[in-house]
Short mmCIF file of C-alpha atoms in Angstrom, two decimals:
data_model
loop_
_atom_site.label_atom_id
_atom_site.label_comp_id
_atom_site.label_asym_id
_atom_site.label_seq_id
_atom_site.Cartn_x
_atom_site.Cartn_y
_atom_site.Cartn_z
CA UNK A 176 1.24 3.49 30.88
CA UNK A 177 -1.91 4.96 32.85
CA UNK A 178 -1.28 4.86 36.80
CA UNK A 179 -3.70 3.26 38.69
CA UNK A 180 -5.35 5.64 41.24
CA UNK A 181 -6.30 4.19 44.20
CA UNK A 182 -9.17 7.31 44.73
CA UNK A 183 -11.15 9.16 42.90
CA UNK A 184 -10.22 12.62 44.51
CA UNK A 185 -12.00 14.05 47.68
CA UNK A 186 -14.45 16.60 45.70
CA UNK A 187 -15.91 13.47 43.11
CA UNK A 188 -15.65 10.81 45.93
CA UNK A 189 -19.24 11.19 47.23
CA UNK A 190 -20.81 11.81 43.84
CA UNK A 191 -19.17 7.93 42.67
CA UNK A 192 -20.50 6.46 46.10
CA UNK A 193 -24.24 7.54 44.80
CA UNK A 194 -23.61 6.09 41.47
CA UNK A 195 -22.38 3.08 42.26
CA UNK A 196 -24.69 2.20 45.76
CA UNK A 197 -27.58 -0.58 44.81
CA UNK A 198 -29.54 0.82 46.87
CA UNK A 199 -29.86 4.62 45.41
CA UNK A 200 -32.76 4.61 43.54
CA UNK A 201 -33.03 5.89 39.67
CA UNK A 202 -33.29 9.54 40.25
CA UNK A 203 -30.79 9.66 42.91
CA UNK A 204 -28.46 8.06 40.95
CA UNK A 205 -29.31 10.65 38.06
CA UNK A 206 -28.85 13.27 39.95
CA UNK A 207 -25.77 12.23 40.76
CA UNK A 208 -24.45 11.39 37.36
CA UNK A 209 -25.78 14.82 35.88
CA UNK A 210 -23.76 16.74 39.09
CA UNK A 211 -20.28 15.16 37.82
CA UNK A 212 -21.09 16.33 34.25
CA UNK A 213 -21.71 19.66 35.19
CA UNK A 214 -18.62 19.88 37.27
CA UNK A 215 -16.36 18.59 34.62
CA UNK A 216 -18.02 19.95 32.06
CA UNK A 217 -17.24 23.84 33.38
CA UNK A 218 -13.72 23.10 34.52
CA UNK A 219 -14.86 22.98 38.95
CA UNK A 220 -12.92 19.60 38.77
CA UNK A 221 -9.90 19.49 36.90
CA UNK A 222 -8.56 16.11 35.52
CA UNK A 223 -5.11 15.10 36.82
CA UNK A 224 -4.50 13.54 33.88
CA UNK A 225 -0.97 11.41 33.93
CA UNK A 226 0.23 12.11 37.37
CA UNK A 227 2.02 9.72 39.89
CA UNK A 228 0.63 11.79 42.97
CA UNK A 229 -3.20 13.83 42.90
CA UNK A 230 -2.63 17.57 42.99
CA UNK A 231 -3.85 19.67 45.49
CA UNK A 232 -7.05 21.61 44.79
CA UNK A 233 -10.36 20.10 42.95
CA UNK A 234 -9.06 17.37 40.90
CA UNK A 235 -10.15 14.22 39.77
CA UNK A 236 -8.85 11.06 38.73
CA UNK A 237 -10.42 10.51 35.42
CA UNK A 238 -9.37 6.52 35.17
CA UNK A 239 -10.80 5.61 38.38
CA UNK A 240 -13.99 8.00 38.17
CA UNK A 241 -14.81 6.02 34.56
CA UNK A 242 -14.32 2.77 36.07
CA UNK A 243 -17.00 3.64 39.22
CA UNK A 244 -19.44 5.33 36.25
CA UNK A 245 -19.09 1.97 34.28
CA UNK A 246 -19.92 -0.04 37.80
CA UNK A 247 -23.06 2.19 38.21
CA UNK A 248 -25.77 0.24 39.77
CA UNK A 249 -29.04 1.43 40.94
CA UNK A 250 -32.76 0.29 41.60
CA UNK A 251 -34.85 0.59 38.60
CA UNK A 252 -38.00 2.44 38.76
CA UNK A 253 -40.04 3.39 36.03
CA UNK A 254 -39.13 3.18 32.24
CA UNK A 255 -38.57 7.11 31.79
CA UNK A 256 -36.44 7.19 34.47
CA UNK A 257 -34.23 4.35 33.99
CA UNK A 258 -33.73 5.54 30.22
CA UNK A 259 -32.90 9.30 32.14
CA UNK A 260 -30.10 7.10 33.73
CA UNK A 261 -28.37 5.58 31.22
CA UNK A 262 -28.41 8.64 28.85
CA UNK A 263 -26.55 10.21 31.66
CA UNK A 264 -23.95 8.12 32.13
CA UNK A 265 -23.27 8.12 28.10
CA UNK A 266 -22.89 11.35 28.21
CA UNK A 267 -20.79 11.40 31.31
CA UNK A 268 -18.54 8.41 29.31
CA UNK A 269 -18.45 10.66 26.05
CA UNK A 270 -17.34 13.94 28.48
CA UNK A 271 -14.47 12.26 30.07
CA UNK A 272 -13.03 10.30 27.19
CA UNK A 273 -12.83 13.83 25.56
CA UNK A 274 -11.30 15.43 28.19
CA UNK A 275 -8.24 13.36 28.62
CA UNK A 276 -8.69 10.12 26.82
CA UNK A 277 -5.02 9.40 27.28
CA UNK A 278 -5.22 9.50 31.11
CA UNK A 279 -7.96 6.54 30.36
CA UNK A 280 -6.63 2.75 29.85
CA UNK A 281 -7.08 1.38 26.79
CA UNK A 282 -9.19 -1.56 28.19
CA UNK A 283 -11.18 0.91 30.58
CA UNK A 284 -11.97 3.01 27.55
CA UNK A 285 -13.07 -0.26 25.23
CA UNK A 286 -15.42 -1.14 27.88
CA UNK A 287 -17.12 2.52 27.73
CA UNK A 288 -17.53 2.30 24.30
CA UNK A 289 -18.61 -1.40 24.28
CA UNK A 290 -21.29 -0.09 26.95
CA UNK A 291 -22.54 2.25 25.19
CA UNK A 292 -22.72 0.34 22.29
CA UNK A 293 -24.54 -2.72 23.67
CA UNK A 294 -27.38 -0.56 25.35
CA UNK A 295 -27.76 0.87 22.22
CA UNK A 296 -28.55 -2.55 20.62
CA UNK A 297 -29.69 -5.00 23.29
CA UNK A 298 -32.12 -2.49 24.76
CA UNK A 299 -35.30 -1.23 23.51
CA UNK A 300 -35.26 2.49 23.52
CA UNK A 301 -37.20 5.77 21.91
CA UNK A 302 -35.88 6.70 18.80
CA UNK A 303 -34.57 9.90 19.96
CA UNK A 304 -32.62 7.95 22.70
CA UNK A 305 -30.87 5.72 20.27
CA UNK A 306 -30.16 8.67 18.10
CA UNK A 307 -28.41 10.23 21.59
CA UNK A 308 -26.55 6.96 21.87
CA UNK A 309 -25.09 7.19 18.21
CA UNK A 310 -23.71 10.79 18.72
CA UNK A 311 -22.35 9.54 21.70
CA UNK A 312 -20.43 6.63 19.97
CA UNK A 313 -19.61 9.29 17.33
CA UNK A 314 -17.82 11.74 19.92
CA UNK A 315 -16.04 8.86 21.20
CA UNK A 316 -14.60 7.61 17.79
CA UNK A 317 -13.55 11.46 16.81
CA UNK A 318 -12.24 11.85 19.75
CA UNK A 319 -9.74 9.14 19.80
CA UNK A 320 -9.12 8.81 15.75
CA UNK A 321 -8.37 12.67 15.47
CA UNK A 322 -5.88 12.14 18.62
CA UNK A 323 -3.82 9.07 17.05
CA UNK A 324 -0.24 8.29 18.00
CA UNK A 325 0.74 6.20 15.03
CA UNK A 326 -1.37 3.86 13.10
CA UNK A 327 -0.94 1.27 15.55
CA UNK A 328 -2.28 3.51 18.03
CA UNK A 329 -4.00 0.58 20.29
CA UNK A 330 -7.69 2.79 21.37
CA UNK A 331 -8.21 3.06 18.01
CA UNK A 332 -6.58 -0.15 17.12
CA UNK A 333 -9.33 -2.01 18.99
CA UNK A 334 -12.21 0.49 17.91
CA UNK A 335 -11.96 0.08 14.48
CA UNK A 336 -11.44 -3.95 14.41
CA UNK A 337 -14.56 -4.58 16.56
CA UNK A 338 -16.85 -2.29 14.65
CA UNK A 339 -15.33 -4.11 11.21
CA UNK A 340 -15.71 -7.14 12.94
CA UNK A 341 -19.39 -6.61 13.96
CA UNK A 342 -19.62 -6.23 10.13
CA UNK A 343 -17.95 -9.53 9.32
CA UNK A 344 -19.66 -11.71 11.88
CA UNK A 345 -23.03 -10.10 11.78
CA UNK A 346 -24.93 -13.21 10.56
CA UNK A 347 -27.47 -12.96 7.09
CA UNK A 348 -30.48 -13.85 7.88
CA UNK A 349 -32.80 -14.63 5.85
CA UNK A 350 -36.44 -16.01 6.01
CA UNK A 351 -39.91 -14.54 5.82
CA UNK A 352 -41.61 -14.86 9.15
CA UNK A 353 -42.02 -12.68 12.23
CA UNK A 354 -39.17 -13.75 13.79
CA UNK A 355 -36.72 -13.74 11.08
CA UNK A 356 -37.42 -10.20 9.78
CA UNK A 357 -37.21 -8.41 13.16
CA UNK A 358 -34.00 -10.14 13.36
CA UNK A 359 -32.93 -8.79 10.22
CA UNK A 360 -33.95 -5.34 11.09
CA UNK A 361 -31.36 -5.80 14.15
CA UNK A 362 -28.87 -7.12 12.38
CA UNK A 363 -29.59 -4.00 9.67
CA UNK A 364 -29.34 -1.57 12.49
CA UNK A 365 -25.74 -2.84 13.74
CA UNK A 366 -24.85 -2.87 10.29
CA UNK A 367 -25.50 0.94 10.07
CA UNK A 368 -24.48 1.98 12.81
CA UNK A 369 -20.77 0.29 12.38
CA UNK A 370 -20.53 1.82 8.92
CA UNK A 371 -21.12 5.01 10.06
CA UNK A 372 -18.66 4.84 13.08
CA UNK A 373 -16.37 3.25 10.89
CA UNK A 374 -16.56 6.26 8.08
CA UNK A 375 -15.96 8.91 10.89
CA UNK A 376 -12.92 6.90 11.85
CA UNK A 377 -11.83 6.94 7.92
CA UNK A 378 -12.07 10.80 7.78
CA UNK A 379 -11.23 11.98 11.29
CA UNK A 380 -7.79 9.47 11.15
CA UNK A 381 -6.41 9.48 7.99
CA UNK A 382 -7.38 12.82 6.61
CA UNK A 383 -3.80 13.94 7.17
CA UNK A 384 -2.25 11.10 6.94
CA UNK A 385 0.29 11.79 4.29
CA UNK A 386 1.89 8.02 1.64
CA UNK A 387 5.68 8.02 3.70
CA UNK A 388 3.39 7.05 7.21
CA UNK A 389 1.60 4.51 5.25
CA UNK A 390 4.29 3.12 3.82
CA UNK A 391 6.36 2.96 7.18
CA UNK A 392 3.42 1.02 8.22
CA UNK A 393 2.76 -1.25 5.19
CA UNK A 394 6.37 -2.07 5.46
CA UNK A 395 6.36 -2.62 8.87
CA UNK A 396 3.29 -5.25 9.42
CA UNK A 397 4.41 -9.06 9.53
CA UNK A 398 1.93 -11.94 10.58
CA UNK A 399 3.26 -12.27 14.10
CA UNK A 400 3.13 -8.70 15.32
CA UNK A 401 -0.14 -6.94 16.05
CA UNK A 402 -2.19 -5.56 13.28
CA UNK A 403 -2.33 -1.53 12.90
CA UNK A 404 -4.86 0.40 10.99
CA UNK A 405 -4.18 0.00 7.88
CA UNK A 406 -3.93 -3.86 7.95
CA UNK A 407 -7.56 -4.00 8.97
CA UNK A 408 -8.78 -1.58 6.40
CA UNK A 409 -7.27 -4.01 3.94
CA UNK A 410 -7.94 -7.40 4.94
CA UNK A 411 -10.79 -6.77 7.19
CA UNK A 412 -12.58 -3.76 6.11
CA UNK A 413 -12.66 -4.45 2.25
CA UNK A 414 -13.58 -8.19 2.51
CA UNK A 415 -16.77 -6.87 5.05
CA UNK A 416 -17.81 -4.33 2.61
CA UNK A 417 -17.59 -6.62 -0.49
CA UNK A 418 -19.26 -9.82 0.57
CA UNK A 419 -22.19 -7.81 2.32
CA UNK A 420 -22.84 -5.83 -0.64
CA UNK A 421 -22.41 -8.60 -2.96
CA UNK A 422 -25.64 -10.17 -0.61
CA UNK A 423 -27.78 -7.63 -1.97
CA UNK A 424 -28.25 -10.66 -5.09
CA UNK A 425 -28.35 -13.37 -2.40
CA UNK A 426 -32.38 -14.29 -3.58
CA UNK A 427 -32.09 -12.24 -7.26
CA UNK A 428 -34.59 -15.11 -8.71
CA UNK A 429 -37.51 -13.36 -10.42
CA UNK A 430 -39.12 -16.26 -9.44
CA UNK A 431 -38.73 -15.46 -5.63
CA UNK A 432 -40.36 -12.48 -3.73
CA UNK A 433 -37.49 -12.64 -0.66
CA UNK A 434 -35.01 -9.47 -0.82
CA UNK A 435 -31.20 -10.01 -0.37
CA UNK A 436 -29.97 -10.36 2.89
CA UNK A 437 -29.61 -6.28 3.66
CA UNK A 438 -31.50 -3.68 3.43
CA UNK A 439 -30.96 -0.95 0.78
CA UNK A 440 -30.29 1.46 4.19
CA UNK A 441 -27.42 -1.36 4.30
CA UNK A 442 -26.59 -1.21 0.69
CA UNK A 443 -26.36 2.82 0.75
CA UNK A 444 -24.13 3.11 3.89
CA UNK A 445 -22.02 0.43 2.21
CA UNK A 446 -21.57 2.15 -1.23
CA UNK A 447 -20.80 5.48 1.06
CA UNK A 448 -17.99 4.18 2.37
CA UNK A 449 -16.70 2.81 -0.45
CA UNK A 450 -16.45 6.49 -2.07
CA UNK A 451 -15.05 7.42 1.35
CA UNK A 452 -12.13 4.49 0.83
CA UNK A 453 -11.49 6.49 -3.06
CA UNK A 454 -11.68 9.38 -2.29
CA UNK A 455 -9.21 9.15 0.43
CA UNK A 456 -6.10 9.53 -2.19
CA UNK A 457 -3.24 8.71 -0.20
CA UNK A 458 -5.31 5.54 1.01
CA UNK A 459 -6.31 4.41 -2.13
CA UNK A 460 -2.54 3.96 -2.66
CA UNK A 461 -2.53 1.08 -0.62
CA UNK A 462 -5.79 -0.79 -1.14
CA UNK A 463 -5.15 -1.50 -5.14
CA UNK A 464 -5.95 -5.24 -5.04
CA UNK A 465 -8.97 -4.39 -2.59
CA UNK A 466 -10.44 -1.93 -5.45
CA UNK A 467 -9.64 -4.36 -8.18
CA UNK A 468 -12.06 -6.85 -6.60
CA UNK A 469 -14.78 -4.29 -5.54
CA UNK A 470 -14.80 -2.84 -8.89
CA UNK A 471 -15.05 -6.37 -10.71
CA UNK A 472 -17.26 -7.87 -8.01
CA UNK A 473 -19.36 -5.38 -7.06
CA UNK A 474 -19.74 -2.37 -9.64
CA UNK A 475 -19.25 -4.77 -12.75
CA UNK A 476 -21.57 -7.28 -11.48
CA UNK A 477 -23.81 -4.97 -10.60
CA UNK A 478 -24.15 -4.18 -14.24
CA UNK A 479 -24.09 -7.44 -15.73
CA UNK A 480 -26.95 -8.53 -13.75
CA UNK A 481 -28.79 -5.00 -14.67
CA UNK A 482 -28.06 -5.90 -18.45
CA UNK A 483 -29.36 -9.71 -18.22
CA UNK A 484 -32.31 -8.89 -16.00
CA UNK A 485 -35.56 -9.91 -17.52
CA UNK A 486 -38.60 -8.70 -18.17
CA UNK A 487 -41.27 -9.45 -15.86
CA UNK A 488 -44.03 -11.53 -16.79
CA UNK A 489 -46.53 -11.66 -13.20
CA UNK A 490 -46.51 -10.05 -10.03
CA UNK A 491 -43.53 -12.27 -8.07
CA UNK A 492 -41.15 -11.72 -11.07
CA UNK A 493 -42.48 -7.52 -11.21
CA UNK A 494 -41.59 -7.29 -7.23
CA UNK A 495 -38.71 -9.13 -7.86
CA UNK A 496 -37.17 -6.56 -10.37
CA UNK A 497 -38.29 -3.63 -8.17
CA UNK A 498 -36.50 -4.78 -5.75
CA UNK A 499 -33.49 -5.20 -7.56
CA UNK A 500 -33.84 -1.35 -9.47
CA UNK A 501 -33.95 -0.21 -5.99
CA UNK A 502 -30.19 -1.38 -5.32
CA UNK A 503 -29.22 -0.58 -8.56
CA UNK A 504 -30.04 2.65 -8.51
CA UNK A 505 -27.88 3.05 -4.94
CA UNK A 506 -25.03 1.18 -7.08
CA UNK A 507 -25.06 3.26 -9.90
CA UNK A 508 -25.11 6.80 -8.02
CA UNK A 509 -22.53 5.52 -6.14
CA UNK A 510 -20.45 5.04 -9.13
CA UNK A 511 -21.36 8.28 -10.41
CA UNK A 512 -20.36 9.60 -6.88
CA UNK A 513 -16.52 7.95 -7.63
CA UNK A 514 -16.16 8.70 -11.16
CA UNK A 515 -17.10 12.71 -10.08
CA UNK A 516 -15.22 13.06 -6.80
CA UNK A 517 -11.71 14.14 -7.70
CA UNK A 518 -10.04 17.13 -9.15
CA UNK A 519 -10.21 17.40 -12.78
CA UNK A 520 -7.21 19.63 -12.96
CA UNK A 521 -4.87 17.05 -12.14
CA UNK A 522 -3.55 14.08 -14.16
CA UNK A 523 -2.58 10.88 -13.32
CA UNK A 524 1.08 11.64 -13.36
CA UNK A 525 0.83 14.93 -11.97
CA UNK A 526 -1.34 13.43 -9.25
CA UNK A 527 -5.04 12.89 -8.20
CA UNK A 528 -6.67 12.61 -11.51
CA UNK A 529 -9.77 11.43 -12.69
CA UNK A 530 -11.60 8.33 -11.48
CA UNK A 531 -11.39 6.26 -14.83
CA UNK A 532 -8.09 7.57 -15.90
CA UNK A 533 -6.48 6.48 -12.51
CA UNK A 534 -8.70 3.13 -12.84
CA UNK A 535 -6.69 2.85 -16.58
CA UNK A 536 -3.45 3.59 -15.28
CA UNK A 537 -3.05 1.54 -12.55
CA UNK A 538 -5.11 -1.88 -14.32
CA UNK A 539 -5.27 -1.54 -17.37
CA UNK A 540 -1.75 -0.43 -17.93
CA UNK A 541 -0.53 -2.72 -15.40
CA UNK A 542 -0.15 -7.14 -17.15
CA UNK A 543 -0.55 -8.07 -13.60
CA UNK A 544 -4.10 -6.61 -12.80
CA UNK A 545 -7.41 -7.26 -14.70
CA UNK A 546 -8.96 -4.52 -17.36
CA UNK A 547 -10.75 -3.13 -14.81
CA UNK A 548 -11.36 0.20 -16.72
CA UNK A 549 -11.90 -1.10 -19.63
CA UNK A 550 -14.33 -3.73 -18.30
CA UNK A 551 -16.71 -0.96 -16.71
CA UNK A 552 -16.88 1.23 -19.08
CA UNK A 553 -17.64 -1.74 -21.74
CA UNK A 554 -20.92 -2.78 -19.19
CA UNK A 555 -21.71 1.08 -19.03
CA UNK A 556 -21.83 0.75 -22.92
CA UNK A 557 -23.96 -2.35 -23.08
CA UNK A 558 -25.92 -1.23 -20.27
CA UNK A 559 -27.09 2.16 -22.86
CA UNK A 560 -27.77 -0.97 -25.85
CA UNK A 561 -24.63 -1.64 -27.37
CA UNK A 562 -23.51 -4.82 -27.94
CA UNK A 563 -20.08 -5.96 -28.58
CA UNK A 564 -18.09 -8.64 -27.74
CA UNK A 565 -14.56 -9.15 -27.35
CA UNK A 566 -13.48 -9.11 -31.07
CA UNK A 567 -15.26 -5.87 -31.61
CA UNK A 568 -17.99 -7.47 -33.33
CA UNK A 569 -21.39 -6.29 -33.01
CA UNK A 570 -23.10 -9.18 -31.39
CA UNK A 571 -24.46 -10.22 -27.75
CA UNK A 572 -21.42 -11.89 -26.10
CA UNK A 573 -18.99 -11.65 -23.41
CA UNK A 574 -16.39 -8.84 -23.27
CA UNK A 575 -13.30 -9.72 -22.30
CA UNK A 576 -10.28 -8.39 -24.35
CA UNK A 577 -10.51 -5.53 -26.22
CA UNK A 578 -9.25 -4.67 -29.36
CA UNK A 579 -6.93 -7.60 -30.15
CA UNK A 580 -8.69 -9.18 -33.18
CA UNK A 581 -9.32 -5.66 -34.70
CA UNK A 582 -5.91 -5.95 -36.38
CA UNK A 583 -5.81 -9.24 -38.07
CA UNK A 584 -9.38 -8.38 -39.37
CA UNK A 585 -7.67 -5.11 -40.85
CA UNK A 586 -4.47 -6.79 -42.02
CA UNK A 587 -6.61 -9.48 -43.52
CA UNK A 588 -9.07 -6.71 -45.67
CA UNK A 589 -5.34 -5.04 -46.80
CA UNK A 590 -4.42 -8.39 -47.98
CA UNK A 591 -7.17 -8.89 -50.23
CA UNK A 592 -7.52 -5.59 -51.38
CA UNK A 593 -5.42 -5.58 -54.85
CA UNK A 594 -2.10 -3.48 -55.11
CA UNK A 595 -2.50 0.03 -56.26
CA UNK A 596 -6.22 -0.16 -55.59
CA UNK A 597 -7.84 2.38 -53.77
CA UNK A 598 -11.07 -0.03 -53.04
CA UNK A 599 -13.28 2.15 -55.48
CA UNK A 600 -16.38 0.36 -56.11
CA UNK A 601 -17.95 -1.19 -58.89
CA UNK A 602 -21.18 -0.53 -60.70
CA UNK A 603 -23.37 -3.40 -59.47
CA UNK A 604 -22.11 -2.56 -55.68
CA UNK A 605 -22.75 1.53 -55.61
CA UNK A 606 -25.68 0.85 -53.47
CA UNK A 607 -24.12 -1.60 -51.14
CA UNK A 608 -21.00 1.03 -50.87
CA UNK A 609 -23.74 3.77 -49.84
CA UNK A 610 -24.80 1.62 -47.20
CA UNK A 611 -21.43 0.67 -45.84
CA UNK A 612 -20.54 4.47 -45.84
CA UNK A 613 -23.90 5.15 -43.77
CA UNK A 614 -22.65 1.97 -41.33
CA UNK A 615 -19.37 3.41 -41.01
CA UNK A 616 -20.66 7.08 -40.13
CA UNK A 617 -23.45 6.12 -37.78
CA UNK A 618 -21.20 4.01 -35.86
CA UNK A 619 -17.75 5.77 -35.99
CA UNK A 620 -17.68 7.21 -32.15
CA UNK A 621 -17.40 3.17 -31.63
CA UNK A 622 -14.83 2.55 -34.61
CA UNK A 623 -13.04 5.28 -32.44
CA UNK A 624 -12.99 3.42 -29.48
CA UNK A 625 -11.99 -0.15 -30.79
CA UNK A 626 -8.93 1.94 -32.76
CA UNK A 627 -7.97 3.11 -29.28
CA UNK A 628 -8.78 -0.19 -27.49
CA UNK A 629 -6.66 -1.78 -30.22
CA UNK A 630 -3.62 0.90 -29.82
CA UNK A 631 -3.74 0.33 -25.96
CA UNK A 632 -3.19 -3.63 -26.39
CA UNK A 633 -0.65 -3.39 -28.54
CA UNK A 634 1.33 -1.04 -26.56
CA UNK A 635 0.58 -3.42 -23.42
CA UNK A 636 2.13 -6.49 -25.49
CA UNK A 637 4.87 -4.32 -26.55
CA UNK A 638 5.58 -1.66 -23.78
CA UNK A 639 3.67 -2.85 -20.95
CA UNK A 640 6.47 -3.23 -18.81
CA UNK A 641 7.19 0.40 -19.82
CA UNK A 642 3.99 1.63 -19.23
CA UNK A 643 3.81 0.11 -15.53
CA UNK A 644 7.47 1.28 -14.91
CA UNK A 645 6.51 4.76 -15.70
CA UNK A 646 3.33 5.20 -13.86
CA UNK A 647 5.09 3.36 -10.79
CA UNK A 648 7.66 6.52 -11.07
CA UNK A 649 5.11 8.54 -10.70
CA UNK A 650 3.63 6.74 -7.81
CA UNK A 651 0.59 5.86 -9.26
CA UNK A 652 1.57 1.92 -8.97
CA UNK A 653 2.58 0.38 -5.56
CA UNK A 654 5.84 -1.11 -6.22
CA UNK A 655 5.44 -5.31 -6.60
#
């Protein structure tokens, strides 16, 4: 619990009463604001930070001197100036939060950041001021996710759930007049901005973060008690990043020359944090259901509408499918960024392994999750111009399956084949033999792969409980 001072301290006192006088006009009050910063910045004032009484000597009371910098009122002049004052008291904000952010309240600190954040949207600004205004934001989320109590830590409790909940309520606009696309450019620019706070947060708070905390946590979360961290990565954070990126194919009509509802600036910040959520190992742990979805509904999608798009035939359909390469082509190096992130020294039961073989271990081995691996490396394949369906026939159909109709087809050709017969061919069917030998050698890497597809379904009718047991030992499965 943060005491409430009653005073700022005698040496800060008349600084505040500038800032916070109506009357003092806009350089006043910047002079001011940039005299507190240097003070605190070299150390002349020292913070008091937690205690009951003020200290003797030059100290301030950082609580009470944020709350008179967040009441700062003064009498605008001219544009320069006014923009002078409020990068001043962002930085001023940013410098005491990383001071002593714990001798700040958690609601006194929310409203700094929501300040900051609000003049950063509502306002129109340079572009160098609003790039000022995002570092600012940035020190402020390092500075409280690298200092974390617990993963119910309540600063960065609230931090992370509004900027995930600016994602969520955002609205998608769509439209093409004036009005509608500067709106969307807004609406673009919050979007950014929160996935870029909210990746810092990722890397600066759960870097360290080793599985027993996240467990303890995961265990510990029930309906009625307040959410921590990791329940808004999971039912927040994942749900925001997968329905916004699934908008990028709000308008795909080749008929139609309106984008999606983001912007491929959107679409890349998205599909960043998305390798930040992998790549985070003891993390991913948690989120298995949340990747199962993005991986089907995003990745997988992404490539079936890749494989069915059409040709274009005029100029609306020809925009139309550059638009659409254009997020693709963020899509796909995103995936390339997952499947190449990740030690390759390492298996899946020693640990981290690789991207597809942890994908295969933990859904494909598992009866209660979807072939997820199997199902994205099948789209890769038809994406490159094969075409198989889901009875390993060569043919233009939907794969679903693998390798289970492989057998009886085999089992079937033994039965007909006579006994003691080693299949030699006749006279009148040498040249059809020569043929099927050509066939067989020009598309064995694929006979490989339905003879392992058809090994792995057997052993998942057969063994897959054993096979989930065993990669759950080696905590590669969460425990059901």
């Amino acid at each position: 619990m943060v005491p409430q001072f009653q005073d700022v301290g005698p040496y800060a006192r008349p600084f505040l009463m500038v800032v916070m006088d109506p009357r003092a006009a806009g350089p006043h009050t910047l002079v001011a604001l940039r005299a507190l910063h240097r003070l605190l910045e070299r150390n002349s004032l020292q913070a008091m930070g937690g205690s009951l009484t003020p200290r003797p000597g030059f100290g301030v009371a950082i609580e009470p001197l944020t709350k008179g910098v967040l009441n700062c009122k003064f009498e605008q002049t001219d544009a320069g100036a006014d923009e002078a004052v409020e990068m001043a008291i962002a930085d001023l904000l940013a410098l005491m939060v990383s001071i002593d952010r714990r001798s700040i309240q958690t609601d006194t600190l929310m409203d700094a950041f929501n300040t900051v954040f609000v003049t950063r949207n509502t306002f129109v600004h340079s572009p160098a001021l609003c790039y000022h205004f995002e570092d600012v934001l940035t020190t402020v989320v390092r500075t409280v996710f690298e200092d974390l109590d617990s993963l119910t830590d309540p600063a960065g409790r609230l931090i992370l759930e509004f900027l995930v909940n600016q994602l969520l309520h955002t609205p998608l606009v769509g439209g093409d007049d004036d009005a509608s696309r500067e709106a969307q450019i807004a609406h673009d620019a919050t979007r950014v901005l929160c996935l870029r706070l909210t990746r810092w947060a990722l890397r600066c708070g759960f870097q360290d973060v080793d599985n027993q905390t996240l467990m303890a946590a995961a265990a510990a979360s029930s309906p009625d008690d307040e959410r921590g961290l990791l329940q808004i990565i999971q039912d927040d954070l994942c749900l925001s990043l997968l329905l916004n990126g699934q908008a990028i194919w709000a308008y795909q009509d080749n008929t139609s020359v309106v984008p999606g509802f983001i912007s491929m600036e959107v679409l890349s910040e998205i599909c960043t944090t998305l390798s930040t959520l992998w790549t985070s190992y003891n993390l991913r742990k948690h989120l298995v259901p949340q990747f199962e979805a993005i991986f089907t509904g995003f990745y997988q999608r992404a490539l079936v509408l890749l494989r069915k798009r059409m040709n274009p035939t005029d100029s609306a359909s020809f925009h139309a499918n550059f638009v659409f390469d254009a997020g693709i082509e963020i899509i796909l190096e995103s995936l390339v960024d997952i499947m190449g992130l990740h030690d390759h020294r390492q298996t899946v039961a020693q640990g981290n392994g690789g991207c597809l073989e942890s994908l295969f271990a933990t859904y494909d081995c598992n009866i209660r999750h979807s072939d997820v691996a199997v199902g994205l490396m099948v789209e890769l394949c038809r994406c490159t111009g094969s075409h198989v369906n889901e009875d390993g026939d060569v043919i233009d159909a939907s794969l679903h399956g693998v390798g289970l109709h492989p057998l009886r087809a085999a089992a079937k050709e033994e039965s007909a084949t006579p006994a003691g017969s080693m299949g030699t061919p006749t006279n009148s069917s040498v040249s059809d033999t020569t043929s099927q030998i050509a066939s067989r050698r020009k598309h064995s890497p694929l006979q490989k792969w339905q003879q392992r597809q058809t090994c792995t379904a057997k052993f998942r009718l057969t063994e897959g409980t054993v096979c989930s047991n065993y990669y759950w030992k080696h905590e590669m499965l969460i425990p059901r």
